[in-house]
Amino acid sequence: MVEVVKTLPRVTEEQKRLVALSGNEAQAEAMRQINPDVVAAYPITPQTEIVMQFAQFVADGKVDTEYIPVESEHSAMSACIGAAAAGARAMTATSSQGLALMWELLYIASGLRLPIVMAVVARSLSANLNIHCDHSDVMGARDSGWIQIFAEDPQEAYDSLIQAVVIAERARLPVMVITDGFIISHAVHPVTVYPDEAVREFIGEYEPEVSLLKVETPVTMGPVDLPDYYMEHKRQQTEAMKQAKQIILQVGEEFANFFGTKVYGFMELESMDDAEVAVISLGSSCGTVREVVRELRAQGLKVGAVKLRVFRPFPRDELVRVLAGVQAIGVLDRADSFSTMGGPLFTEVKSALYDVLVTQRHTTATQFIPLGGPKVVNYIYGLGGRDLTNEHVEEVFRELLDIAAGKPVEETWRYLGVRE
Amino acid sequence: MSANAQRTLIEVRWHARAGQGAKTAANILAQAALREGKYAQSFPEFGPERRGAPMQAFNRLSDQPFYMHSSITEPDIVIVVDPHLMDTIPVTEGLKPNGWIIINTPLPPEEAQERWELKPYRVATVDASGIARETLRQDIPNVPLLGAFARVTGLISLETLQKDTAQRLEKRYRDRPQVIEANLKALERGYNEVKWVEAKTAELVARETARIEAKGWRELPIGGIIPEPGTSAMYRTGSWRLERPIFDPQKCVQCLMCWLVCPDAAIILENGKVVGIDYDHCKGCGLCSLQCPPKAKALTMVLEAELEEVKASR
Ligand code: SF4
Ligand code: SF4
């Protein structure tokens, strides 16, 4: 059990509203309720609606936010960094090339330990020009020191963005909440929205420990940091990421208590209790995978699925525990890494499993029984918006079942839905 | 015995100010060593250096191949290109007992050994700046220092250094052979005029180091912030100076132009009047002297090197 920092009276069902919102609308709505001090953003497909709607909220006086319509994403993140350093609650949103343009600033935001929150609507990177979903942009930023939370649908995007504010401020780390471009950003789903006051109560007032505007305790931020200190500061950052794991669970628990939602954690499991084979994926495809798992379970096949919600920090121990006893694992990657050994999620999962003593199911967390590693196969899918169908997922499960039954794995790195 | 144990590796550390040519000298030394069939490295240490900031350059020399890329912490030889660093930088840090310290100074080696407490080391001195000014018409002490290095260490021959220097300058100064001549002369004079004394003791003197014990990552402020104001005053940039402004209160008309333009807030004001210069922080940019009204001329820039000579001759 996670220790909860904050307990608030639960929001009643009557206070909630069920509305139809797209992923982008849900994120804009969350931003309106969060009412950040500063938003600096630049529109880019498929994130544009978030910025557009938020600008409208500003124009209509529905938020107190200082809105900075910058001339590029580089400036958007720069302005957020400046605002956060000054002690403001700062937010932005972007996609694809916009995230790529923020590249150097991402590291500055995390290095300065500024709790900036950003909605990232995942989209492929040029060339060639493609506006549709994949995770190349997000994966490019995976080692930038940002917490990365994937949302499956608009509800999760809305909930996660609110949680992200608290996570960021407690961990003193920036957080990106990721939705799949078009597939979620432009798809309208039922979303339960909480009252404004409740959201504001949940996130509370932001009281930064240090800020440039606290004149009574002046500080210098971002001075030159040479070989004699730089490494200690990077070590601190990793430690913050480690601590963030506990904070993410804590905030998930508090959120569930307050808003009466499911408990958000590192992952969500589908039929993993006695699964012989399993698929791990991120974002919207987790829904498709879940559908197929239920179909195949109805046929008596022991299949399961892991929806990974938090990619950074990577929940190694928790994932390994879940995968204990699974004989064949399929990892779905919506990005290629061009390493010629698989996509980014695959290499993480595989290295998490390597040499770890896998717990046998039904033993306690401290009793480890080595079982020998499961077979892990990578499927790169959905690049540039290529659809992932139920048939694709079923094909994966059938292959995994064959592997579990002893069929040799010839190549661990494969493509799904590509024309040969 | 391993090949490494049989190998003799000589490590050299140069102390200079950025812009004084220590990096070039280290490169020349490495090149000359290669020419003699030795294995050599040369590398500078980069910091937030600007012209005038103290810097270091390094050499490794050996008869056998070596592969390390680490920095040099226990040199066999230290070369001090700028004698003013003797008072501001711990130049002998890590220097092995009986190691060489070669200093650019007109002082005789006995006096240098006494004055800078260099008893555990072999001390060589040469007025490299003086030689350079006479031969090269510029204060480029690195050339005569290389000559001195060749003489006292015997690690490289004067002929090789001369051959190398001639070849290096040939292209650029084809039309002005006198420049090449002057460089060869500077090398030779450094070689001939260097004087040295042996170490007086095998014991290293334990030195009081003012170094602050660096904190571990658990204790450091989060995000690399500096949690107190005005800390730049603790950073004494005065040692970066090549020229120093000399203030003459008699000539000053108190227009405060110098105070206005000084980028380092190094003009000291008392009751609204200029009273002097904060040499701990003045970097010697000369802006104050440039802005001082021509009629007043209350600020004159003097070369630090010459200032020392002026003092010495008195
Ligand atoms: S030379 Fe003059 S202007 Fe420049 S730093 Fe020194 S005092 Fe200031
Ligand atoms: S600029 Fe010259 S005359 Fe004016 S205050 Fe400074 S030293 Fe005096």
XYZ file of C-alpha atoms in Angstrom, chain A:
420
model
C 0.000 0.000 0.000
C 1.183 3.467 -0.804
C 1.205 6.083 1.867
C -1.168 8.851 0.986
C -0.092 12.419 1.682
C -3.379 14.165 1.151
C -6.893 13.001 1.995
C -9.839 15.049 0.851
C -13.563 14.376 1.068
C -14.665 12.366 -1.926
C -16.387 14.114 -4.816
C -19.953 12.802 -5.084
C -21.345 11.253 -8.263
C -23.876 14.111 -8.573
C -21.065 16.636 -8.715
C -19.522 14.955 -11.769
C -20.602 15.567 -15.337
C -20.483 12.962 -18.112
C -19.707 14.699 -21.381
C -18.528 13.743 -24.842
C -15.021 15.087 -25.402
C -12.177 14.451 -27.788
C -8.710 13.833 -26.357
C -7.705 17.396 -27.160
C -10.881 18.851 -25.656
C -10.404 16.784 -22.530
C -6.853 18.076 -22.114
C -7.923 21.676 -22.767
C -10.691 21.243 -20.193
C -8.194 19.917 -17.649
C -5.950 22.901 -18.364
C -8.862 25.289 -17.858
C -9.605 23.733 -14.492
C -5.948 23.685 -13.489
C -5.844 27.393 -14.365
C -2.046 27.564 -14.675
C -0.188 30.826 -14.101
C 1.475 30.681 -17.501
C 0.793 28.824 -20.738
C 3.176 29.349 -23.648
C 2.358 27.305 -26.719
C 2.529 27.106 -30.467
C -0.058 25.250 -32.521
C 0.881 22.116 -34.436
C -1.254 19.310 -35.832
C -2.698 17.266 -34.118
C -2.277 19.259 -30.887
C -3.726 22.501 -32.339
C -7.159 22.243 -30.700
C -5.672 22.210 -27.211
C -3.946 25.523 -27.826
C -6.916 26.945 -29.726
C -9.413 26.081 -27.023
C -7.165 27.246 -24.261
C -6.598 30.561 -26.051
C -10.375 30.879 -26.205
C -10.632 30.298 -22.443
C -8.094 33.063 -21.957
C -9.954 35.393 -24.323
C -13.245 34.664 -22.561
C -11.725 35.366 -19.163
C -12.377 31.825 -17.965
C -8.825 31.454 -16.656
C -6.363 33.822 -15.007
C -3.514 32.450 -17.071
C -0.877 34.634 -18.681
C -1.020 33.215 -22.195
C 2.085 33.681 -24.344
C 1.502 33.007 -28.055
C 5.120 32.349 -28.982
C 6.682 32.055 -32.445
C 7.978 28.491 -32.085
C 8.016 25.511 -29.764
C 11.582 26.343 -28.850
C 10.281 29.606 -27.465
C 7.251 27.902 -25.911
C 9.438 25.698 -23.749
C 11.851 28.579 -23.095
C 8.993 30.722 -21.827
C 7.712 27.862 -19.659
C 11.191 27.416 -18.195
C 11.449 31.115 -17.408
C 7.987 31.156 -15.870
C 8.582 28.008 -13.816
C 11.934 29.343 -12.622
C 10.097 32.441 -11.468
C 7.799 30.203 -9.423
C 4.818 29.988 -11.762
C 2.767 26.903 -12.560
C 3.585 26.608 -16.274
C 2.059 24.370 -18.944
C 2.296 23.796 -22.659
C 1.312 21.301 -25.340
C 2.950 20.071 -28.520
C 3.407 17.317 -31.103
C 6.003 15.833 -33.419
C 8.342 18.427 -34.965
C 7.327 20.806 -32.199
C 8.631 18.420 -29.562
C 11.747 17.885 -31.647
C 12.282 21.635 -31.784
C 12.032 21.761 -27.979
C 14.797 19.187 -27.693
C 17.513 21.213 -25.979
C 15.015 22.930 -23.694
C 13.597 19.626 -22.460
C 16.931 18.908 -20.823
C 17.099 22.394 -19.358
C 13.621 22.063 -17.831
C 14.519 18.756 -16.166
C 18.075 19.802 -15.289
C 16.769 22.883 -13.489
C 14.175 20.613 -11.861
C 11.215 22.689 -12.984
C 7.765 21.090 -12.651
C 6.469 22.005 -16.109
C 3.533 19.953 -17.377
C 3.110 19.322 -21.092
C 0.431 17.564 -23.095
C 2.100 15.724 -25.961
C -0.121 14.538 -28.771
C 2.060 11.859 -30.317
C 2.762 12.117 -34.016
C 5.383 10.777 -36.405
C 8.468 12.756 -37.364
C 9.442 13.962 -40.836
C 10.749 12.907 -43.338
C 8.546 12.124 -45.050
C 5.910 14.537 -43.945
C 3.222 12.703 -42.019
C 0.801 14.187 -39.531
C -0.472 10.908 -38.080
C 0.215 9.013 -34.920
C 3.269 7.160 -33.841
C 5.559 7.460 -30.834
C 8.757 8.576 -32.575
C 8.490 12.087 -31.118
C 7.906 10.912 -27.548
C 10.581 8.231 -27.712
C 13.070 10.813 -28.937
C 12.522 12.589 -25.625
C 12.612 9.488 -23.452
C 16.051 10.211 -21.967
C 15.500 13.923 -21.427
C 14.682 13.566 -17.744
C 10.915 14.057 -18.114
C 8.355 11.802 -16.506
C 6.357 10.213 -19.338
C 2.768 9.091 -18.779
C 0.757 7.518 -21.608
C -3.029 7.876 -21.699
C -5.157 5.293 -23.465
C -8.220 7.460 -24.020
C -9.581 10.997 -23.400
C -10.644 10.121 -19.835
C -7.153 9.001 -18.937
C -5.699 12.056 -20.636
C -7.942 14.312 -18.562
C -7.243 12.481 -15.303
C -3.531 12.140 -15.945
C -3.029 15.794 -16.806
C -4.555 16.809 -13.455
C -2.403 14.255 -11.627
C 0.658 15.405 -13.576
C 0.533 18.836 -11.940
C 0.793 17.301 -8.467
C 3.362 14.689 -9.513
C 5.571 17.326 -11.140
C 5.470 19.647 -8.160
C 6.115 16.912 -5.592
C 8.912 15.290 -7.601
C 10.310 18.601 -8.870
C 10.449 17.103 -12.337
C 8.686 17.994 -15.578
C 5.954 15.653 -16.776
C 4.566 14.916 -20.229
C 1.166 13.314 -20.623
C 0.930 11.564 -23.966
C -2.103 10.840 -26.108
C -2.114 9.258 -29.548
C -2.479 11.823 -32.340
C -5.879 11.749 -34.112
C -6.700 8.277 -32.755
C -7.368 9.856 -29.356
C -6.809 13.573 -29.847
C -9.628 13.832 -32.385
C -11.849 10.954 -31.256
C -14.796 11.848 -29.067
C -15.328 9.595 -26.065
C -17.461 9.860 -22.940
C -15.462 11.693 -20.293
C -16.408 12.210 -16.661
C -15.506 15.759 -15.712
C -15.142 16.903 -12.101
C -16.174 20.255 -10.675
C -13.665 23.094 -11.106
C -13.376 23.670 -7.357
C -12.646 19.987 -6.780
C -9.841 19.984 -9.341
C -8.391 23.154 -7.854
C -8.607 21.716 -4.391
C -6.863 18.568 -5.529
C -3.937 20.354 -7.143
C -3.747 22.975 -4.387
C -1.724 26.173 -4.453
C 1.746 25.841 -5.919
C 4.387 26.817 -3.418
C 7.806 26.395 -5.020
C 10.718 25.686 -2.689
C 12.951 27.993 -4.679
C 12.050 30.604 -7.231
C 13.695 33.576 -8.844
C 10.950 35.877 -7.615
C 11.413 35.028 -3.942
C 13.479 38.115 -3.278
C 14.022 37.280 0.381
C 15.943 34.123 -0.619
C 17.774 35.000 -3.833
C 19.211 32.138 -5.897
C 21.075 31.679 -9.167
C 19.645 29.075 -11.536
C 21.514 27.373 -14.337
C 25.083 28.535 -13.637
C 28.025 26.901 -15.382
C 28.488 23.392 -13.952
C 31.896 21.890 -14.711
C 33.325 18.367 -14.228
C 33.611 18.887 -10.457
C 29.827 19.191 -9.876
C 27.845 18.350 -13.031
C 27.798 14.638 -12.388
C 26.401 15.036 -8.852
C 23.531 17.061 -10.271
C 22.774 14.371 -12.845
C 22.882 11.772 -10.079
C 20.322 13.857 -8.166
C 18.083 13.830 -11.220
C 18.121 10.045 -11.422
C 17.336 9.893 -7.724
C 14.405 12.248 -8.286
C 13.133 9.882 -10.986
C 13.438 6.993 -8.560
C 11.507 8.905 -5.904
C 8.954 9.887 -8.543
C 7.833 6.261 -8.757
C 6.475 6.431 -5.232
C 4.944 9.849 -5.913
C 3.152 8.605 -9.034
C 1.556 5.785 -7.042
C 0.731 8.126 -4.180
C -0.990 10.661 -6.412
C -2.853 7.864 -8.226
C -4.172 6.641 -4.897
C -5.143 10.121 -3.683
C -6.836 10.863 -6.990
C -8.907 7.672 -6.778
C -9.895 8.435 -3.199
C -10.951 11.974 -4.015
C -12.614 11.610 -7.396
C -13.798 8.025 -7.019
C -11.930 6.777 -10.097
C -9.912 3.650 -10.730
C -6.476 3.676 -9.102
C -3.916 4.903 -11.613
C -0.511 3.250 -11.306
C 2.365 2.191 -13.545
C 0.328 -0.274 -15.554
C -3.022 -1.873 -16.034
C -3.331 -5.614 -16.383
C -5.755 -7.649 -18.445
C -6.069 -11.350 -17.553
C -2.482 -11.596 -16.400
C -3.128 -13.895 -13.442
C -2.594 -17.146 -15.318
C -1.496 -15.848 -18.712
C 0.948 -18.014 -20.622
C 1.571 -15.380 -23.245
C 1.231 -11.610 -22.971
C 1.394 -8.448 -25.030
C 2.810 -5.178 -23.696
C 1.865 -1.908 -25.319
C 1.471 1.841 -24.814
C -1.358 4.274 -25.481
C -4.487 3.727 -27.533
C -3.531 0.290 -28.885
C -3.918 -1.082 -25.363
C -7.693 -0.886 -25.933
C -7.490 -2.920 -29.115
C -5.255 -5.465 -27.394
C -7.743 -5.739 -24.512
C -10.552 -6.519 -26.947
C -8.559 -9.338 -28.497
C -7.532 -10.744 -25.120
C -11.202 -10.993 -24.131
C -12.091 -12.697 -27.416
C -9.290 -15.220 -27.113
C -10.004 -15.846 -23.443
C -13.555 -16.725 -24.484
C -11.961 -19.365 -26.686
C -10.094 -20.697 -23.674
C -6.663 -19.385 -24.613
C -4.429 -18.228 -21.743
C -3.521 -14.824 -23.061
C -3.026 -11.545 -21.182
C -2.007 -7.956 -21.697
C -0.019 -5.292 -19.905
C -0.872 -1.681 -20.545
C 2.200 0.281 -19.582
C 1.112 3.728 -18.417
C 4.399 5.089 -17.113
C 7.396 4.794 -19.432
C 9.689 7.168 -17.513
C 10.593 6.304 -14.824
C 10.527 2.736 -16.094
C 8.799 0.432 -13.570
C 11.298 -2.376 -13.910
C 10.658 -4.377 -10.750
C 6.886 -4.105 -10.982
C 6.865 -5.186 -14.616
C 9.191 -8.106 -14.006
C 6.928 -9.296 -11.195
C 3.895 -9.179 -13.482
C 5.674 -11.065 -16.244
C 6.852 -13.838 -13.965
C 5.838 -17.169 -15.353
C 4.738 -15.833 -18.735
C 6.378 -17.966 -21.410
C 6.258 -15.679 -24.420
C 5.933 -11.896 -24.456
C 5.111 -9.723 -27.440
C 6.202 -6.084 -27.158
C 4.362 -3.634 -29.417
C 6.408 -0.611 -30.408
C 4.851 2.334 -32.210
C 8.321 3.697 -33.002
C 11.382 2.281 -34.656
C 14.763 2.983 -33.168
C 16.775 2.032 -36.259
C 19.155 0.196 -33.954
C 18.480 -3.005 -35.957
C 17.633 -4.751 -32.719
C 14.099 -3.566 -32.084
C 12.046 -0.622 -30.910
C 12.537 1.388 -27.703
C 9.915 -0.364 -25.550
C 11.270 -3.754 -26.598
C 14.839 -3.016 -25.576
C 13.649 -1.651 -22.218
C 11.445 -4.657 -21.479
C 14.132 -7.057 -22.516
C 16.823 -5.426 -20.433
C 14.434 -5.264 -17.463
C 13.938 -9.019 -17.752
C 17.535 -9.948 -18.337
C 19.220 -11.676 -15.479
C 16.477 -10.739 -13.052
C 15.319 -13.534 -10.856
C 11.741 -13.803 -11.843
C 9.219 -14.314 -9.065
C 7.006 -17.266 -9.484
C 3.414 -16.280 -9.288
C 1.712 -16.686 -5.915
C 4.985 -16.402 -4.021
C 5.600 -13.295 -1.966
C 7.434 -10.351 -3.404
C 10.560 -11.212 -1.447
C 10.704 -14.863 -2.426
C 12.346 -15.089 -5.795
C 12.517 -18.329 -7.659
C 14.525 -18.246 -10.883
C 12.435 -19.623 -13.683
C 14.560 -18.872 -16.687
C 13.616 -15.983 -18.894
C 10.567 -15.857 -21.108
C 10.879 -15.447 -24.872
C 10.427 -11.828 -25.904
C 9.439 -10.793 -29.405
C 9.147 -7.281 -30.753
C 6.490 -6.055 -33.168
C 6.921 -2.625 -34.671
C 3.524 -1.368 -35.801
C 1.449 1.673 -36.603
C 4.177 3.991 -37.921
C 2.873 7.216 -39.426
C -0.702 6.319 -38.484
C -0.789 2.816 -40.022
C -3.795 1.156 -38.443
C -3.494 -1.582 -35.849
C -6.405 -3.977 -36.314
C -7.824 -6.730 -34.113
C -6.529 -9.185 -36.727
C -2.968 -7.891 -36.302
C -3.153 -8.367 -32.557
C -4.684 -11.797 -32.909
C -1.867 -12.781 -35.259
C 0.599 -11.713 -32.575
C -1.118 -13.763 -29.890
C -1.271 -16.853 -32.113
C 2.426 -16.546 -32.836
C 3.216 -16.125 -29.142
C 1.162 -19.216 -28.308
C 3.132 -21.178 -30.905
C 6.393 -19.926 -29.383
C 5.184 -20.862 -25.908
C 4.396 -24.320 -27.289
C 7.989 -24.679 -28.448
C 8.125 -23.194 -31.933
C 11.616 -21.691 -32.369
C 11.809 -17.871 -32.437
C 13.709 -17.090 -35.586
C 13.811 -13.320 -35.445
C 12.893 -11.392 -32.296
C 12.400 -8.127 -34.121
C 9.456 -8.009 -36.501
C 7.068 -5.655 -38.220
C 3.313 -5.735 -38.090
C 1.230 -4.616 -41.034
C 4.061 -3.634 -43.347
C 4.031 -4.686 -47.016
C 6.967 -6.887 -47.905
